[in-house]
Each structure stands twice: as C-alpha cells, then as structure tokens.
GROMACS .gro file of C-alpha atoms in nm:
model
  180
    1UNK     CA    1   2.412   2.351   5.473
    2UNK     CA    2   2.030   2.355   5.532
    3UNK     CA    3   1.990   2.695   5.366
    4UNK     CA    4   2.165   2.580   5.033
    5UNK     CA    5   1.954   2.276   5.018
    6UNK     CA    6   1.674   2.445   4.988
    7UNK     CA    7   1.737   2.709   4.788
    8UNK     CA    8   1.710   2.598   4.430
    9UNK     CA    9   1.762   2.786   4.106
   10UNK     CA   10   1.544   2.847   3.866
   11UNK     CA   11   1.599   2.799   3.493
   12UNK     CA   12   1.476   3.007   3.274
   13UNK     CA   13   1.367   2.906   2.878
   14UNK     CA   14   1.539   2.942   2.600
   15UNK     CA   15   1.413   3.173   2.328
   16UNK     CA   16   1.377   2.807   2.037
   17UNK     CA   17   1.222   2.646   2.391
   18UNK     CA   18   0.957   2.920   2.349
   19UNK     CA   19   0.879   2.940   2.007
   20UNK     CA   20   0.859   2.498   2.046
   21UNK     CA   21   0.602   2.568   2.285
   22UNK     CA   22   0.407   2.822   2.102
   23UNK     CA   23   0.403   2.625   1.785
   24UNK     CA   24   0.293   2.326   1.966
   25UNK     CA   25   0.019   2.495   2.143
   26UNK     CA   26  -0.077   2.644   1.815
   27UNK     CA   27  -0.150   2.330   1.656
   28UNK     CA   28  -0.346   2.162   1.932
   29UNK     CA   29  -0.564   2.462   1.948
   30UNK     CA   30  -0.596   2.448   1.531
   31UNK     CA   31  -0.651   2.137   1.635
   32UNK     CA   32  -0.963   2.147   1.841
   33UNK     CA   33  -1.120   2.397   1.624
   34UNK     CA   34  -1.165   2.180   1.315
   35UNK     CA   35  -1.460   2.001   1.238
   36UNK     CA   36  -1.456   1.701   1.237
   37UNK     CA   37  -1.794   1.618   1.225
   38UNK     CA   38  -1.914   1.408   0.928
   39UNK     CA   39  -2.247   1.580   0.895
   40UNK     CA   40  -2.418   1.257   0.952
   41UNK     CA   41  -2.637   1.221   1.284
   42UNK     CA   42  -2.870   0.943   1.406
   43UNK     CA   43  -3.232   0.951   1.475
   44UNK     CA   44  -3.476   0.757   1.610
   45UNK     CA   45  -3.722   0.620   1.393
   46UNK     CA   46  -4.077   0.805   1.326
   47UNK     CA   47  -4.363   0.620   1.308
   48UNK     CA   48  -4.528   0.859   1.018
   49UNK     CA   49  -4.368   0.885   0.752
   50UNK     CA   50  -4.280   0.803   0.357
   51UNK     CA   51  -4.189   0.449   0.214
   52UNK     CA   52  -3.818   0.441   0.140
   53UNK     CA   53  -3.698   0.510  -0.214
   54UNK     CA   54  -3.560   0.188  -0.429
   55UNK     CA   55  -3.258   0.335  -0.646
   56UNK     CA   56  -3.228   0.222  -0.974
   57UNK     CA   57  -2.958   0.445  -1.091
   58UNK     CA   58  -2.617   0.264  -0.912
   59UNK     CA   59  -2.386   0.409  -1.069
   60UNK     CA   60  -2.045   0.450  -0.901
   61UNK     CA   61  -2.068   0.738  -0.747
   62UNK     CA   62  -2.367   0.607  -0.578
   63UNK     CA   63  -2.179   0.294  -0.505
   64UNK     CA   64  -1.916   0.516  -0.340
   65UNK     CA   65  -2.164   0.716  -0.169
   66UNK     CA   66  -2.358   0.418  -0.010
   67UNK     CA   67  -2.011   0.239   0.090
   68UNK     CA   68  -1.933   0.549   0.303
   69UNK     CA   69  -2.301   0.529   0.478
   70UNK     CA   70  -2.239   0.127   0.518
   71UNK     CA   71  -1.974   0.247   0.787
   72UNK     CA   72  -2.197   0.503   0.939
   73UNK     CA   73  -2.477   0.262   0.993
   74UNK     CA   74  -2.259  -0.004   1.132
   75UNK     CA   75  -2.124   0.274   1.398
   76UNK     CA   76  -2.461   0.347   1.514
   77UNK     CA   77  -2.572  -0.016   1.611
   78UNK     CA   78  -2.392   0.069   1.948
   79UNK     CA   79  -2.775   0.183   2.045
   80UNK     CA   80  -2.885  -0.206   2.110
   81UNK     CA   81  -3.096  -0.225   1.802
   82UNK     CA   82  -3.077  -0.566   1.564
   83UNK     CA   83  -3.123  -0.299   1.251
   84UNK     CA   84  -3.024   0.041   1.122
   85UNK     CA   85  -3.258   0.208   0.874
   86UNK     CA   86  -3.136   0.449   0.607
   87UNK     CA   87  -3.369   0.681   0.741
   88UNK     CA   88  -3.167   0.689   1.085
   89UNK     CA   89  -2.992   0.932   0.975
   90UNK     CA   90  -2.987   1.283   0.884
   91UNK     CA   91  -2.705   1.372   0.630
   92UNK     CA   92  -2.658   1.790   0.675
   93UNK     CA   93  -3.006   1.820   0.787
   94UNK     CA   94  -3.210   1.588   0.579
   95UNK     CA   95  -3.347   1.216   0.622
   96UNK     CA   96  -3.206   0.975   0.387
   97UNK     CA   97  -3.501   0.793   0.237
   98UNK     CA   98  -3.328   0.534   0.029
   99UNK     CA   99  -3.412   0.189   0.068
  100UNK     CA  100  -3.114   0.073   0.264
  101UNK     CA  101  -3.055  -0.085   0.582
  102UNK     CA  102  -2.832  -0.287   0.821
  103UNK     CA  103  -2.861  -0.550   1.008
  104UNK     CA  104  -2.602  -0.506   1.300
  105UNK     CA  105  -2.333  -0.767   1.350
  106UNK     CA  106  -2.376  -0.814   0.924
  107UNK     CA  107  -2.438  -0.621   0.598
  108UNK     CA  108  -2.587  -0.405   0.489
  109UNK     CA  109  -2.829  -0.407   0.214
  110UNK     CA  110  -3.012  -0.200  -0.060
  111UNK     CA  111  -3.321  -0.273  -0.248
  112UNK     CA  112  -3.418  -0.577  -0.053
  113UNK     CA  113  -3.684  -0.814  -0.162
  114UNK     CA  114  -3.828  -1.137   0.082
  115UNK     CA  115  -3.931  -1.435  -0.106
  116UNK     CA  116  -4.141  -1.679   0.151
  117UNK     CA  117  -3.957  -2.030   0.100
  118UNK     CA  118  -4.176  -2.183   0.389
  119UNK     CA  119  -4.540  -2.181   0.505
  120UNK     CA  120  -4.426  -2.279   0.806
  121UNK     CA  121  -4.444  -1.952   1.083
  122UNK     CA  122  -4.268  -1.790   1.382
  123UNK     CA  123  -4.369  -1.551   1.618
  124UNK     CA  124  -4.113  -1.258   1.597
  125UNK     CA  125  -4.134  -0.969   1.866
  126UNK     CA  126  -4.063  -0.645   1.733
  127UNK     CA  127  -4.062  -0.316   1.776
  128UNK     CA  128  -4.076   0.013   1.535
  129UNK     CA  129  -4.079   0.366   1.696
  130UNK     CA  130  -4.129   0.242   2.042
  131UNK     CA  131  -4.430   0.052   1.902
  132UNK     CA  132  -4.384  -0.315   2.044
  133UNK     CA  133  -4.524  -0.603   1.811
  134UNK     CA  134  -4.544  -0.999   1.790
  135UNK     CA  135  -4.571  -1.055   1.445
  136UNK     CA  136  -4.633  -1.416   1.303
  137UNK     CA  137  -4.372  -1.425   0.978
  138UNK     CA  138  -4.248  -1.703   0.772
  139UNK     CA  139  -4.003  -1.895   0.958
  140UNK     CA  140  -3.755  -1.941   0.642
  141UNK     CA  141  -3.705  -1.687   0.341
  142UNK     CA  142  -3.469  -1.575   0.109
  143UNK     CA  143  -3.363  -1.210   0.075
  144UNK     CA  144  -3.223  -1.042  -0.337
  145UNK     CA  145  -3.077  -0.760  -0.258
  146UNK     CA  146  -2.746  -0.558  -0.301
  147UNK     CA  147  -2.462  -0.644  -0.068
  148UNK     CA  148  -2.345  -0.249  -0.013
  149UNK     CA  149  -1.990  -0.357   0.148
  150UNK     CA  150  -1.907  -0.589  -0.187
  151UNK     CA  151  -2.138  -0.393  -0.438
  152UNK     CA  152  -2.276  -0.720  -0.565
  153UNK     CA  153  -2.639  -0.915  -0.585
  154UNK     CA  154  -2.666  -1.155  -0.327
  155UNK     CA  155  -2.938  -1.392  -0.215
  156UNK     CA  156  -2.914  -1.510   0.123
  157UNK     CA  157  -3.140  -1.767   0.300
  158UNK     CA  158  -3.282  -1.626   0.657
  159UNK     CA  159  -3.486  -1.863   0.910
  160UNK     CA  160  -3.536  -1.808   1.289
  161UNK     CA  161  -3.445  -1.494   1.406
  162UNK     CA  162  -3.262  -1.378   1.167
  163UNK     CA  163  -3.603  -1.420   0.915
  164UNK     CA  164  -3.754  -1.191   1.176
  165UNK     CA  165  -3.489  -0.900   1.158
  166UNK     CA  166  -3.512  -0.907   0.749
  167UNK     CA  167  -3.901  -0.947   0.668
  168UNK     CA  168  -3.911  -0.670   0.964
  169UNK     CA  169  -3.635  -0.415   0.819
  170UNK     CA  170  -3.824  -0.450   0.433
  171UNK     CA  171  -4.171  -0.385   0.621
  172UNK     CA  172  -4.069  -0.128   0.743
  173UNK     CA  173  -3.902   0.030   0.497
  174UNK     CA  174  -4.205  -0.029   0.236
  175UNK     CA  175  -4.436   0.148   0.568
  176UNK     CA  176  -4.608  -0.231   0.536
  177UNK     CA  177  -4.555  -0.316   0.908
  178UNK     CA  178  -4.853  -0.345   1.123
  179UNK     CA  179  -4.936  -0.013   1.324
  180UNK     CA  180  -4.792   0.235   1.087
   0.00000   0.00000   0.00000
C-alpha cells in the first residue's frame, strides 16, 4: 500500500493546452517589449538659463497639447516640490520653455501675471536650483492667467503661502528671481 501511495502519475498536456500556453506567453513577452514610455522625463531645474516663452497662439491643438502636459506635471510633484516648471521636463530630448507651471495639490497655469493687491509683506523661503532664498513678497496678490485643466482665464486671489509659491513660480519663469 505504501508503494502505490507514493507513486503518482504524471499527466501530460494536451496539444490546445500547449498552443494556450504559447499564445499566452507570446503576448506577455509582446507585452514587455512595447514602449510605453511617453517621451516626457523630469529634470531638475538649472539655474542658467532662458526666460520662458508666453504663447499667444492657443489654438486647440495647443490647448490639447498643454492639457496632456497638465497631467505630466501633476505626476511629477511626487518629488516634494510646491511647483512644477514647464521647463522640468524634457519632451523627446528637448526642454519645454513655455511659460507654464503647476502648483502641486492645484492647477496649473499658463501665461501668468501677479498684480500686488497689498503693500503689506511676507517673508517667503524659497529655493530655485538648490539655491535657498528668503524673499520679502507681497503678502496678498492676484494672479490672470490661463487655467490649463478648464482652458479658461481665471483670476485668483493668493495671500500667505500660497502668494509665495505664485510670485515665486512667475519669477522664475521670467529669470527675475534673485540669484539667477
């Protein structure tokens, strides 16, 4: 009784069980071969380098074109920064240089302009290509710009930190921010 217990047979597959297998294998392997890699990579920021373009032609290929980098900048705030600059990243090889950015945890926004609404300041501590700053700003602002997500002109009121984050990210996209 022992020797039949452990004695076992063995099955053997089918020739469809085969050709199941292979297929499936196939496709796991076609699988891991594709790229899919959306040619956009992040960067640190540089500390030389040009002012950022402002875009007047928004048409809506543009419009679709900037929607898909909205979601791209959003995925790289991961990296513990408050903003994402348009020239993070390199699409195929080459810096983006359009005046874009996003503010992480909110929108992102194109062709930004501050207007001071208060003479009243803040010290803001920032930083810019591992350059670290305290910066006296204007403790309340407004910020015209384009809303990428909703493609529309919005004016938003900033004070506090959030003033900080948004007369930083246009400073530093117009190369106005002190040690550049």
């Amino acid at each position: 009784m022992r020797a039949m217990l452990g004695k076992r047979k063995i099955r053997r597959l089918k020739p469809i069980q085969w050709a199941i297998i292979f297929v499936f294998s196939t496709l796991v392997l076609a699988w891991m071969l594709i790229d899919t890699s959306s040619g956009i990579e992040y960067r640190h920021s540089v500390r030389h380098g040009d002012a950022a373009n402002r875009v007047l032609h928004l048409d809506d290929s543009y419009r679709k074109k900037m929607q898909k980098l909205h979601y791209e900048l959003k995925r790289f705030c991961d990296r513990g920064s408050d903003i994402v600059f348009g020239h993070n990243l390199l699409i195929n090889g080459e810096i983006f240089t359009d005046h874009v950015f996003h503010v992480c945890g909110g929108s992102t926004w194109l062709n930004a302009v501050v207007h001071v609404r208060s003479e009243l300041r803040v010290s803001c501590q920032e930083e810019f290509a591992s350059i670290y700053r305290s910066v006296p700003r204007a403790k309340e602002i407004s910020v015209k710009a384009i809303d990428v997500e909703s493609w529309s002109e919005r004016e938003v009121s900033a004070e506090g930190k959030q003033s900080c984050i948004m007369q930083h990210a246009v400073d530093i996209l117009e190369r106005k921010w002190v040690g550049l």
